[in-house]
mmCIF file of C-alpha atoms in Angstrom:
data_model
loop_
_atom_site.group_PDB
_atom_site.id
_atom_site.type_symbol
_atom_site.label_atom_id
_atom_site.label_comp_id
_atom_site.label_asym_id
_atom_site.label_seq_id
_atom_site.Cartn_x
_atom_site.Cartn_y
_atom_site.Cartn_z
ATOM 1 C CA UNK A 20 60.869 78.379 -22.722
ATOM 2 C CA UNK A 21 60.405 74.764 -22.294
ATOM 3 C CA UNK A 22 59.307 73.241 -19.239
ATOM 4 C CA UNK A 23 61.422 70.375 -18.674
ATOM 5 C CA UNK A 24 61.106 68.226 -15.007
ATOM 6 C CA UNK A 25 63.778 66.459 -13.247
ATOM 7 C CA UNK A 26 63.290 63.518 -11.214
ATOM 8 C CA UNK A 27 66.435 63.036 -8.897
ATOM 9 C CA UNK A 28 66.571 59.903 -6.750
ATOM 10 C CA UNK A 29 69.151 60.391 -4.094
ATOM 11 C CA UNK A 30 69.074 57.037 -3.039
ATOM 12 C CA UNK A 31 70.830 55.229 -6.236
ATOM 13 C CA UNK A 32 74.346 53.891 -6.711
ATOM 14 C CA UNK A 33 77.009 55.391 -4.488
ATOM 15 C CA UNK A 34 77.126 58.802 -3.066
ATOM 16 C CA UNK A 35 76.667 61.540 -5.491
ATOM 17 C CA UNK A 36 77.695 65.455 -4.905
ATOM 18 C CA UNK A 37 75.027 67.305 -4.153
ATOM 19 C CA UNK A 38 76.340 70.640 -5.449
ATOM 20 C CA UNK A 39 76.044 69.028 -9.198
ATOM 21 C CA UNK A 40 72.899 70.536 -9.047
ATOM 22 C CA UNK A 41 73.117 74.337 -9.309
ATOM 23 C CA UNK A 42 75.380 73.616 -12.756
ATOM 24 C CA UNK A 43 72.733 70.994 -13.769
ATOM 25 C CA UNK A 44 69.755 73.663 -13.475
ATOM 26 C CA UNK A 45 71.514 76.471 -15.611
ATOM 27 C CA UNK A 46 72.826 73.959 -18.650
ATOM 28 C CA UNK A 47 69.153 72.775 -18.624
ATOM 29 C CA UNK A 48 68.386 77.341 -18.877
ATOM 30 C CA UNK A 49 70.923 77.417 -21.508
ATOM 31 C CA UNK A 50 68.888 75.176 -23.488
ATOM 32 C CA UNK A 51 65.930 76.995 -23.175
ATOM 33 C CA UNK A 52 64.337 74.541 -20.518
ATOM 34 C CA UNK A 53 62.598 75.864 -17.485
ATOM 35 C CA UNK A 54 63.566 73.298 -14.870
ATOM 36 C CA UNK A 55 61.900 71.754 -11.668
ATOM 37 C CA UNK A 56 63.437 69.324 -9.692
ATOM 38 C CA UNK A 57 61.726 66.722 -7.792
ATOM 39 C CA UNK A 58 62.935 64.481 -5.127
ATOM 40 C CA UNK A 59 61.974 60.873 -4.789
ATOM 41 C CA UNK A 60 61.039 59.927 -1.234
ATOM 42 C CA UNK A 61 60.401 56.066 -1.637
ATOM 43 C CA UNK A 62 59.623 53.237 -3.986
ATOM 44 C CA UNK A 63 56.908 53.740 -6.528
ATOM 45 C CA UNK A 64 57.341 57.457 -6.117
ATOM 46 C CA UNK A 65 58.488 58.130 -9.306
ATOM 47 C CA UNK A 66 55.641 56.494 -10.568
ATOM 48 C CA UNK A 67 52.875 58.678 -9.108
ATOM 49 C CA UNK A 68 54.913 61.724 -9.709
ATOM 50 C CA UNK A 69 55.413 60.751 -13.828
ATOM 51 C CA UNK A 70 51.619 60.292 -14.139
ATOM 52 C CA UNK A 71 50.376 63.139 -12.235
ATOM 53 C CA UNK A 72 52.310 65.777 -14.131
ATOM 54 C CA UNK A 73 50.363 68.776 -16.563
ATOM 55 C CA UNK A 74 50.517 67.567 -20.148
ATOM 56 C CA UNK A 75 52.655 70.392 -21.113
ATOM 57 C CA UNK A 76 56.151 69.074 -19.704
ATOM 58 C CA UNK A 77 58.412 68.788 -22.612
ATOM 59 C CA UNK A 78 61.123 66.657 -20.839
ATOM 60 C CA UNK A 79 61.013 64.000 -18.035
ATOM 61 C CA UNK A 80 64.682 63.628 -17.189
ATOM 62 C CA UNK A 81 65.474 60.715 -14.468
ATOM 63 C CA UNK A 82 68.222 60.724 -12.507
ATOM 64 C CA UNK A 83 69.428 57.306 -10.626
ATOM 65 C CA UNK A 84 69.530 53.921 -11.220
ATOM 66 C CA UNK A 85 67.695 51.455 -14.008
ATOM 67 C CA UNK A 86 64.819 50.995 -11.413
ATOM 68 C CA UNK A 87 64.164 54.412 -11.717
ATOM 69 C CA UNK A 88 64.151 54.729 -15.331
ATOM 70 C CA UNK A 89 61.624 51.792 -14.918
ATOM 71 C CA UNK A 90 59.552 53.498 -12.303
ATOM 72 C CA UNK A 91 59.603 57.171 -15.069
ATOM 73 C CA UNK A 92 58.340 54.894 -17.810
ATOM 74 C CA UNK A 93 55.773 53.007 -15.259
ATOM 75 C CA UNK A 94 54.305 56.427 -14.545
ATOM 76 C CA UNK A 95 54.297 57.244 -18.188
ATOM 77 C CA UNK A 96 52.473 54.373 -19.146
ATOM 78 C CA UNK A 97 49.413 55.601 -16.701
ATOM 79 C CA UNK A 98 48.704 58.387 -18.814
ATOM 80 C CA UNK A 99 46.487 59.169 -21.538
ATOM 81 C CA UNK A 100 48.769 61.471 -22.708
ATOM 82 C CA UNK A 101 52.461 60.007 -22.770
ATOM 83 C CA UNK A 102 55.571 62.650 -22.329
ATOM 84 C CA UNK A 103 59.425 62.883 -23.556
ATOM 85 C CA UNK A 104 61.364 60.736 -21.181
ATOM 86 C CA UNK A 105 65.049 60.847 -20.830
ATOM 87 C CA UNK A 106 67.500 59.214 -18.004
ATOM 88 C CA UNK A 107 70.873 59.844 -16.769
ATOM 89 C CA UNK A 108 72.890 57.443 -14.849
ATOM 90 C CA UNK A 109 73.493 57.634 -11.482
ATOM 91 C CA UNK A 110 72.655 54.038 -10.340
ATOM 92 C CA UNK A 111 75.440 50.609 -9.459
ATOM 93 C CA UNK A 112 75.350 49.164 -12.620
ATOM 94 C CA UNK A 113 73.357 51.668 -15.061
ATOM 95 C CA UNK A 114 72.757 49.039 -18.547
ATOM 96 C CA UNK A 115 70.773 51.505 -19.478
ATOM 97 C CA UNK A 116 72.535 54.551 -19.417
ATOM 98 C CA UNK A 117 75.902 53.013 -20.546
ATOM 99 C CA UNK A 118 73.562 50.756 -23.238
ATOM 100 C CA UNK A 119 72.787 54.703 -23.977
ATOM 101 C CA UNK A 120 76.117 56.116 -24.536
ATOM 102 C CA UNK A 121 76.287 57.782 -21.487
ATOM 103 C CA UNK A 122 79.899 58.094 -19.176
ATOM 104 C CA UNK A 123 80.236 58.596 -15.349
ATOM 105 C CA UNK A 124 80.240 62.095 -14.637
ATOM 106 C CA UNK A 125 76.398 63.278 -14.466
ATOM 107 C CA UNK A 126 77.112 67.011 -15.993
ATOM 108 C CA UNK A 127 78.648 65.669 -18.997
ATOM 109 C CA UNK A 128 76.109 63.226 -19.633
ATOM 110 C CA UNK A 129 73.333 66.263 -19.344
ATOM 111 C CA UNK A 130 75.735 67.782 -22.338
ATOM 112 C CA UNK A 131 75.470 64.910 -24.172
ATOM 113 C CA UNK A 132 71.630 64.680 -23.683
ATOM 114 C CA UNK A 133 71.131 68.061 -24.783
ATOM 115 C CA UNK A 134 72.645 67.736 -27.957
ATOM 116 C CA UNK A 135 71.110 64.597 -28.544
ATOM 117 C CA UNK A 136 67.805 63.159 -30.317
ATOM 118 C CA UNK A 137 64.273 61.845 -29.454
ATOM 119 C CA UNK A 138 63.416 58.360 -30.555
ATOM 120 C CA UNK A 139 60.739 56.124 -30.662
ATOM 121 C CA UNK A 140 61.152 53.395 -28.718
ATOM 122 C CA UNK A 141 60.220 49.614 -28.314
ATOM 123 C CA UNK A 142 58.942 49.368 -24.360
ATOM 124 C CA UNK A 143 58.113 45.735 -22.984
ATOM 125 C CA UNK A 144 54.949 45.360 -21.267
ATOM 126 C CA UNK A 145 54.499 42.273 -18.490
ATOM 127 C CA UNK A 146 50.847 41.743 -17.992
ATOM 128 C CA UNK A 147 50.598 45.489 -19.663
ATOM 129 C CA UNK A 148 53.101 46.923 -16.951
ATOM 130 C CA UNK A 149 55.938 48.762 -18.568
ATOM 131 C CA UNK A 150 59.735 47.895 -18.265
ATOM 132 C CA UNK A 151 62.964 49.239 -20.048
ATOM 133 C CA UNK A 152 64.960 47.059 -20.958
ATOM 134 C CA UNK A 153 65.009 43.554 -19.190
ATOM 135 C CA UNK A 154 62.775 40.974 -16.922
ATOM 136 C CA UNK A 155 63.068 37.442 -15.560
ATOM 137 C CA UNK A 156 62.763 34.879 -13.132
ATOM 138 C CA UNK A 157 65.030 32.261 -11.712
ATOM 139 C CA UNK A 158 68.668 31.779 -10.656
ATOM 140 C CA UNK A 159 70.698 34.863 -10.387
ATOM 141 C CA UNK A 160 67.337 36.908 -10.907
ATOM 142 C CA UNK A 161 67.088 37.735 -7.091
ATOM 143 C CA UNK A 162 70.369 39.259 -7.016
ATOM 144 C CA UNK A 163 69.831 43.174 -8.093
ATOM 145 C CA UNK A 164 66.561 43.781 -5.385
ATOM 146 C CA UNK A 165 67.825 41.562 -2.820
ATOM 147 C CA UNK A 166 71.760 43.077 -2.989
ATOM 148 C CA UNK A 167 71.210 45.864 -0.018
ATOM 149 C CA UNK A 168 71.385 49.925 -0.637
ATOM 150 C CA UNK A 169 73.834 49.915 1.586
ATOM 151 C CA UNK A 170 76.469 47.388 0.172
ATOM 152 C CA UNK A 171 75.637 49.040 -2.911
ATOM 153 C CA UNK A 172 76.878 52.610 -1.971
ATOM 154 C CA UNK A 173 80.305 51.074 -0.184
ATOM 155 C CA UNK A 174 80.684 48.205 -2.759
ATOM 156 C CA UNK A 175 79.341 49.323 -6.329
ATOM 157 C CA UNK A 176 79.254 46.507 -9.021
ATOM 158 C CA UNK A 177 81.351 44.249 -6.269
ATOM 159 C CA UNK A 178 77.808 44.186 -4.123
ATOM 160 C CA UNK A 179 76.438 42.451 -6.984
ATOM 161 C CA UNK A 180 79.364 39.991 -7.356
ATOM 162 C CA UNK A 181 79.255 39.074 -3.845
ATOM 163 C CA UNK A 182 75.924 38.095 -3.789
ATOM 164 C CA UNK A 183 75.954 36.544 -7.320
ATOM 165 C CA UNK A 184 78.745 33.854 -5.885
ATOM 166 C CA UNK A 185 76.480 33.198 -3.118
ATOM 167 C CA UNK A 186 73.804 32.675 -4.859
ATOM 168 C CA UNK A 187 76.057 30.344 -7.289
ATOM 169 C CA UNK A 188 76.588 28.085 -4.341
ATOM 170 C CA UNK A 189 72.595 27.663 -3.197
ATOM 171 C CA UNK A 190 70.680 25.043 -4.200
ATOM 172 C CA UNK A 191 68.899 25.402 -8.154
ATOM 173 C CA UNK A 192 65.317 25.095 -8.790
ATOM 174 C CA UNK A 193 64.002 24.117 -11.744
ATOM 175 C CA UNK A 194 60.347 25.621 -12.923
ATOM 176 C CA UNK A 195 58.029 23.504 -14.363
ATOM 177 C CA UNK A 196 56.399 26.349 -17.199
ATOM 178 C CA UNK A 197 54.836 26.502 -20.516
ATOM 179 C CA UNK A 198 55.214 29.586 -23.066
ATOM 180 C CA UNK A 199 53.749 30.231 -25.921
ATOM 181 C CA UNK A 200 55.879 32.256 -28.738
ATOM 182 C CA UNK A 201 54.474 33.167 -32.242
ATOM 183 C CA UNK A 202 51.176 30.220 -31.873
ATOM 184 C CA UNK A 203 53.759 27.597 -31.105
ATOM 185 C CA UNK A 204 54.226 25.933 -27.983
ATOM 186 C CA UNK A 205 56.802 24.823 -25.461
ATOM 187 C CA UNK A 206 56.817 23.143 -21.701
ATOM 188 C CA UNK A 207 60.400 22.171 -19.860
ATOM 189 C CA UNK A 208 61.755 22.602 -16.426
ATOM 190 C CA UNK A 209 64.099 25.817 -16.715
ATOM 191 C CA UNK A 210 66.647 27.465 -13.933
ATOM 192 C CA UNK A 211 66.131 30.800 -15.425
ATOM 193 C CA UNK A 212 64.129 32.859 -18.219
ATOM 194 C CA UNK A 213 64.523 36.284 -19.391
ATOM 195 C CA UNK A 214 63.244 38.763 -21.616
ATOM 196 C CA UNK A 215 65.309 41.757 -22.994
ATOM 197 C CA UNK A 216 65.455 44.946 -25.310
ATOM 198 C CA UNK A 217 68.922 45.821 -24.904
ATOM 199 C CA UNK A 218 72.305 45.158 -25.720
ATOM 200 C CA UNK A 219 73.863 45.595 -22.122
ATOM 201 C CA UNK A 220 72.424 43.320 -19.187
ATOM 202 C CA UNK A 221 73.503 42.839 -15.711
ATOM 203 C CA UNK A 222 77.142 44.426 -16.828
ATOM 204 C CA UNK A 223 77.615 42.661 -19.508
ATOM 205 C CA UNK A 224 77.724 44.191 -23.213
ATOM 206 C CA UNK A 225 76.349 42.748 -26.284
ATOM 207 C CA UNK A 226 74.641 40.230 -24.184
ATOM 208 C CA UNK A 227 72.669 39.188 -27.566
ATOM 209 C CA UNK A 228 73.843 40.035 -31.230
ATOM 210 C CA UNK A 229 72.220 42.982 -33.458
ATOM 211 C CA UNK A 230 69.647 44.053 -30.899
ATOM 212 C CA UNK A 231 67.245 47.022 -32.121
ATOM 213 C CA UNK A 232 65.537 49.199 -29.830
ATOM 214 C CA UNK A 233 62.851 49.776 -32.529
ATOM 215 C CA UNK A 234 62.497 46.938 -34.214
ATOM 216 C CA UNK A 235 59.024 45.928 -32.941
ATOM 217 C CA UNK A 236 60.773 42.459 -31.290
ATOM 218 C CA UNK A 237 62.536 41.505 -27.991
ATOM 219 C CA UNK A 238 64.744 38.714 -26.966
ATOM 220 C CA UNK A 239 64.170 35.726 -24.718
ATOM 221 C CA UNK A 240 66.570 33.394 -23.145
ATOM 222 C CA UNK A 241 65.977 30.483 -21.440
ATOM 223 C CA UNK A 242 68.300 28.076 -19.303
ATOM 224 C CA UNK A 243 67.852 24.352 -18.065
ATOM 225 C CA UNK A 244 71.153 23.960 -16.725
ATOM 226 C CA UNK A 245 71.437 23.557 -12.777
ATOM 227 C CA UNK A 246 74.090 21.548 -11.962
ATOM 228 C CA UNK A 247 77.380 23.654 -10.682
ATOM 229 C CA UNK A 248 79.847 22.284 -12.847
ATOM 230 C CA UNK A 249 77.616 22.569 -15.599
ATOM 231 C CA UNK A 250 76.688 26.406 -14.801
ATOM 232 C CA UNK A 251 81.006 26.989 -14.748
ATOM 233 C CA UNK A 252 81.196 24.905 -18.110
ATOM 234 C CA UNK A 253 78.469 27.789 -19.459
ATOM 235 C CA UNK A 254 80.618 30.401 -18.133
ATOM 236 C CA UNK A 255 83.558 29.197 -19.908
ATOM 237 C CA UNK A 256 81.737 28.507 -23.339
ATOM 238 C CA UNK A 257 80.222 32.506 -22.962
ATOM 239 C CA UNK A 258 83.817 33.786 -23.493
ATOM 240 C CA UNK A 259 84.389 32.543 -27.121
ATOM 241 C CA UNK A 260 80.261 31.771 -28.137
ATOM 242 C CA UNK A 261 77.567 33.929 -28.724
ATOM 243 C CA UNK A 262 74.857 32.930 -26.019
ATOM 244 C CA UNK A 263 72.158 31.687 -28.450
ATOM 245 C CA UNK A 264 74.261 28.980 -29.349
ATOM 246 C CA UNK A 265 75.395 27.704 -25.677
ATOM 247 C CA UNK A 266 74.331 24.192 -24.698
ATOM 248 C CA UNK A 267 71.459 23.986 -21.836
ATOM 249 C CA UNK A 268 70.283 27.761 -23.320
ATOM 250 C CA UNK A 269 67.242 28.082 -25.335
ATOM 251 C CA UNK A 270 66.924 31.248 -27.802
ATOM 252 C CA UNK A 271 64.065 33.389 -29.557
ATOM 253 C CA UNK A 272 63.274 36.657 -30.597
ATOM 254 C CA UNK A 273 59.521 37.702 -30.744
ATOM 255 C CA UNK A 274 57.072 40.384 -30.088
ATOM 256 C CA UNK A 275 54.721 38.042 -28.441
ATOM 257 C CA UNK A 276 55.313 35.492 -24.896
ATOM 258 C CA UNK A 277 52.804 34.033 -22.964
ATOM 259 C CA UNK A 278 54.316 32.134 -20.458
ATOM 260 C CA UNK A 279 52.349 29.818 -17.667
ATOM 261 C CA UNK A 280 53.632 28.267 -14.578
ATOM 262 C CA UNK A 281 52.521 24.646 -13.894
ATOM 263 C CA UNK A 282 54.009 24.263 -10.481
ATOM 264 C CA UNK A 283 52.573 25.681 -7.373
ATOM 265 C CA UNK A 284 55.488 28.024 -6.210
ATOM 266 C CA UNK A 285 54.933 31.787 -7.373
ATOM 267 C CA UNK A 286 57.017 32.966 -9.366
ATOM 268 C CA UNK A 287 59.494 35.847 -8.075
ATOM 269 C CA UNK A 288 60.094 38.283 -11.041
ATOM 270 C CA UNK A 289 62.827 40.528 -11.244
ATOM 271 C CA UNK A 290 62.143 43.688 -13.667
ATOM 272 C CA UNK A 291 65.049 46.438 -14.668
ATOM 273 C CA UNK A 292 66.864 45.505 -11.253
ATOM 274 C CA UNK A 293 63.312 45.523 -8.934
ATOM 275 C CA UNK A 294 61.284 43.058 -7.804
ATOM 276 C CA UNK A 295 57.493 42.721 -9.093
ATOM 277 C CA UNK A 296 55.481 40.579 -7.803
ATOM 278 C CA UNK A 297 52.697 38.898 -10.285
ATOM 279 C CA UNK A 298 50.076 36.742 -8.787
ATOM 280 C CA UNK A 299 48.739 35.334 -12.178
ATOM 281 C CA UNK A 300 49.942 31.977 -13.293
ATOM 282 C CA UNK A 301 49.854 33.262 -16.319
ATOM 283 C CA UNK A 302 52.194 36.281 -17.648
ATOM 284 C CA UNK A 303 51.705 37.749 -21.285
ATOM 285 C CA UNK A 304 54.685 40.234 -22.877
ATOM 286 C CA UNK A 305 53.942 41.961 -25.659
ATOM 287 C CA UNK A 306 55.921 45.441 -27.398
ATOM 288 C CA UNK A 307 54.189 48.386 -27.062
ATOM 289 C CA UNK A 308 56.430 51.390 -29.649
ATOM 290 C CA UNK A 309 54.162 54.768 -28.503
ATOM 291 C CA UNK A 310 57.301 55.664 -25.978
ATOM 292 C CA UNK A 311 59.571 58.607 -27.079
ATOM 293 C CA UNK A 312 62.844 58.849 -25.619
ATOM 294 C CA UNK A 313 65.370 61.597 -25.569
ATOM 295 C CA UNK A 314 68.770 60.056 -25.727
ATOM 296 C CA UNK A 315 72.709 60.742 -26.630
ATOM 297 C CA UNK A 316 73.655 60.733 -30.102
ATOM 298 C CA UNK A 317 76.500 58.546 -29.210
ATOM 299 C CA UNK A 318 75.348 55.032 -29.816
ATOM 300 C CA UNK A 319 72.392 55.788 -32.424
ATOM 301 C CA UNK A 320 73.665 53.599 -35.208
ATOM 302 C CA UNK A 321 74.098 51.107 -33.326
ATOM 303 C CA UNK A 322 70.391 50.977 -31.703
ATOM 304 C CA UNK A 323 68.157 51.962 -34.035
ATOM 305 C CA UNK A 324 66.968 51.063 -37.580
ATOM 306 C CA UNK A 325 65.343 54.406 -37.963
ATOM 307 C CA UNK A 326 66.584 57.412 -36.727
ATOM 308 C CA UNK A 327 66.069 61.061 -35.829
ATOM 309 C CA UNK A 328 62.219 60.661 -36.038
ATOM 310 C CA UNK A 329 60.829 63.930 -33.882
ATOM 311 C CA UNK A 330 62.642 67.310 -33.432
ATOM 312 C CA UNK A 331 60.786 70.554 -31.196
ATOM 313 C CA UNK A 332 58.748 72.520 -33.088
ATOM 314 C CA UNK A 333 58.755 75.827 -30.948
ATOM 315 C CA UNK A 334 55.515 77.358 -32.438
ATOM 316 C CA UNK A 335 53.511 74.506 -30.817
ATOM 317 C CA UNK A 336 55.926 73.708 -28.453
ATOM 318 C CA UNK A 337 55.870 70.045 -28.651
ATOM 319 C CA UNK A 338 58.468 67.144 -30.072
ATOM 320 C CA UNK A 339 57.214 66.543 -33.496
ATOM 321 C CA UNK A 340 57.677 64.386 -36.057
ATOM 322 C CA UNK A 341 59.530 64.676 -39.232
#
């Protein structure tokens, strides 16, 4: 059989049945996958328990929010020898696993996952630390760590839009940086920067046009609006424009960012929904493509250029490719 290890944090989104379980553990046996499931007991967890596991797991399947997706693939990144990720939603907002194909009910989506494919996938690196699919700084950028577990699990998405509104009516900074993209160089004051490989961010679908998830590049945004009026006018224009082309934003797409702050405030960085702090003034992201991800068949077109790369080879019991 293959050994396949599930990483369940009870903590994310609202208040999942426990008794999903027993059902989980025998469709995992009816796909030939000895299971073990492992509990997450606090932040970073995931991380040691990812890169401390025997070489010969087959499967990594997450289950909770983006952050812990981002803490799996953290922990895979400390190893010599990287394993099969996969993640089901069971977070607040879940970009990933709805970016994924995934629906709400966690027994379906291990269906889906079973009869889907492993990929290789593009993984952003800040300062060579891995994360999934998004990271910035800047207005609104506080919101997913600093919006409470507990508003979370009686609110949902609404915890988010409470404290986005509040946040709305606070004062805007504007950082004083310099980045570097592709040898050529840039310095402004901005309100907010981020970096993406996805086509779902903070709720919001087809953030950016024709995203990849293998294409070897990622997608930056950066703002200089801070006035209030102006930052409802943006609002407005996102309904009918693509958000490349929106006054006060700034666009690329790259596989290289070096980005340094000039002023003295630290920069507070927000990565797939947690926050990370980064004492460097200066912050390099770069692609690195030696992830493999198991995944729904569901949105496959749509993400990838090239597709159905690996299948399992049972006479050396490893995800090969093909």
């Amino acid at each position: 059989m293959k050994k396949c290890v599930v990483i369940y944090n009870p903590h994310s989104g609202k208040k999942t049945k426990k008794d999903f379980q027993n059902e989980f553990i025998k469709i995992l046996e009816e796909n030939d996958y000895q299971s073990e499931v492992i509990y997450s007991k606090y932040r970073g967890h995931i991380v040691e328990i990812v890169s401390s596991l025997d070489d010969d797991v087959d499967l990594v399947i997450s289950l909770g929010g983006d952050g812990t997706f981002n803490e799996s693939m953290r922990g895979n990144f400390k190893r010599k020898k990287r394993l099969v990720l996969a993640h089901i939603p069971l977070g607040t907002t879940n970009d990933v696993g709805k970016m994924f194909g995934y629906g709400k009910n966690v027994i379906n989506n291990l269906r889906l996952l079973m009869d889907g494919v492993v990929e290789n996938v593009d993984i952003c690196t800040i300062n060579n630390e891995a994360f999934v699919y998004v990271a910035g700084f800047g207005k609104f950028m506080n919101i997913p760590y600093e919006t409470s577990r507990n508003s979370k699990k009686k609110l949902g998405y609404l915890a988010y839009i409470v404290n986005g509104f509040k946040d709305f009516l606070r004062f805007t900074r504007l950082h004083d940086i310099t980045y570097v993209i592709d040898g050529e160089e840039y310095e402004g004051l901005y309100s907010f920067m981020f970096v993406s490989n996805a086509t779902r961010v903070a709720g919001v679908n087809n953030v950016f046009k024709d995203v990849k998830l293998d294409d070897g590049k990622f997608e930056v945004l950066l703002c200089n609006i801070k006035k209030r009026k102006d930052i409802l006018k943006t609002l407005y224009y996102l309904r009918k424009n693509d958000i490349s082309h929106v006054p006060g934003f700034y666009f690329h797409k790259t596989d290289n960012l070096k980005i340094r702050v000039n002023d003295e405030r630290k920069l507070a960085w927000c990565i797939d929904g947690e926050k990370l702090e980064i004492d460097s003034e200066e912050v390099e992201i770069k692609i690195d493509k030696n992830a493999k991800i198991m995944i729904p068949k569901t949105n496959i077109d749509k993400l990838f250029i090239k597709k159905s790369t690996y299948q399992f080879a049972t006479e050396t019991q490893r995800y090969v490719e093909i």
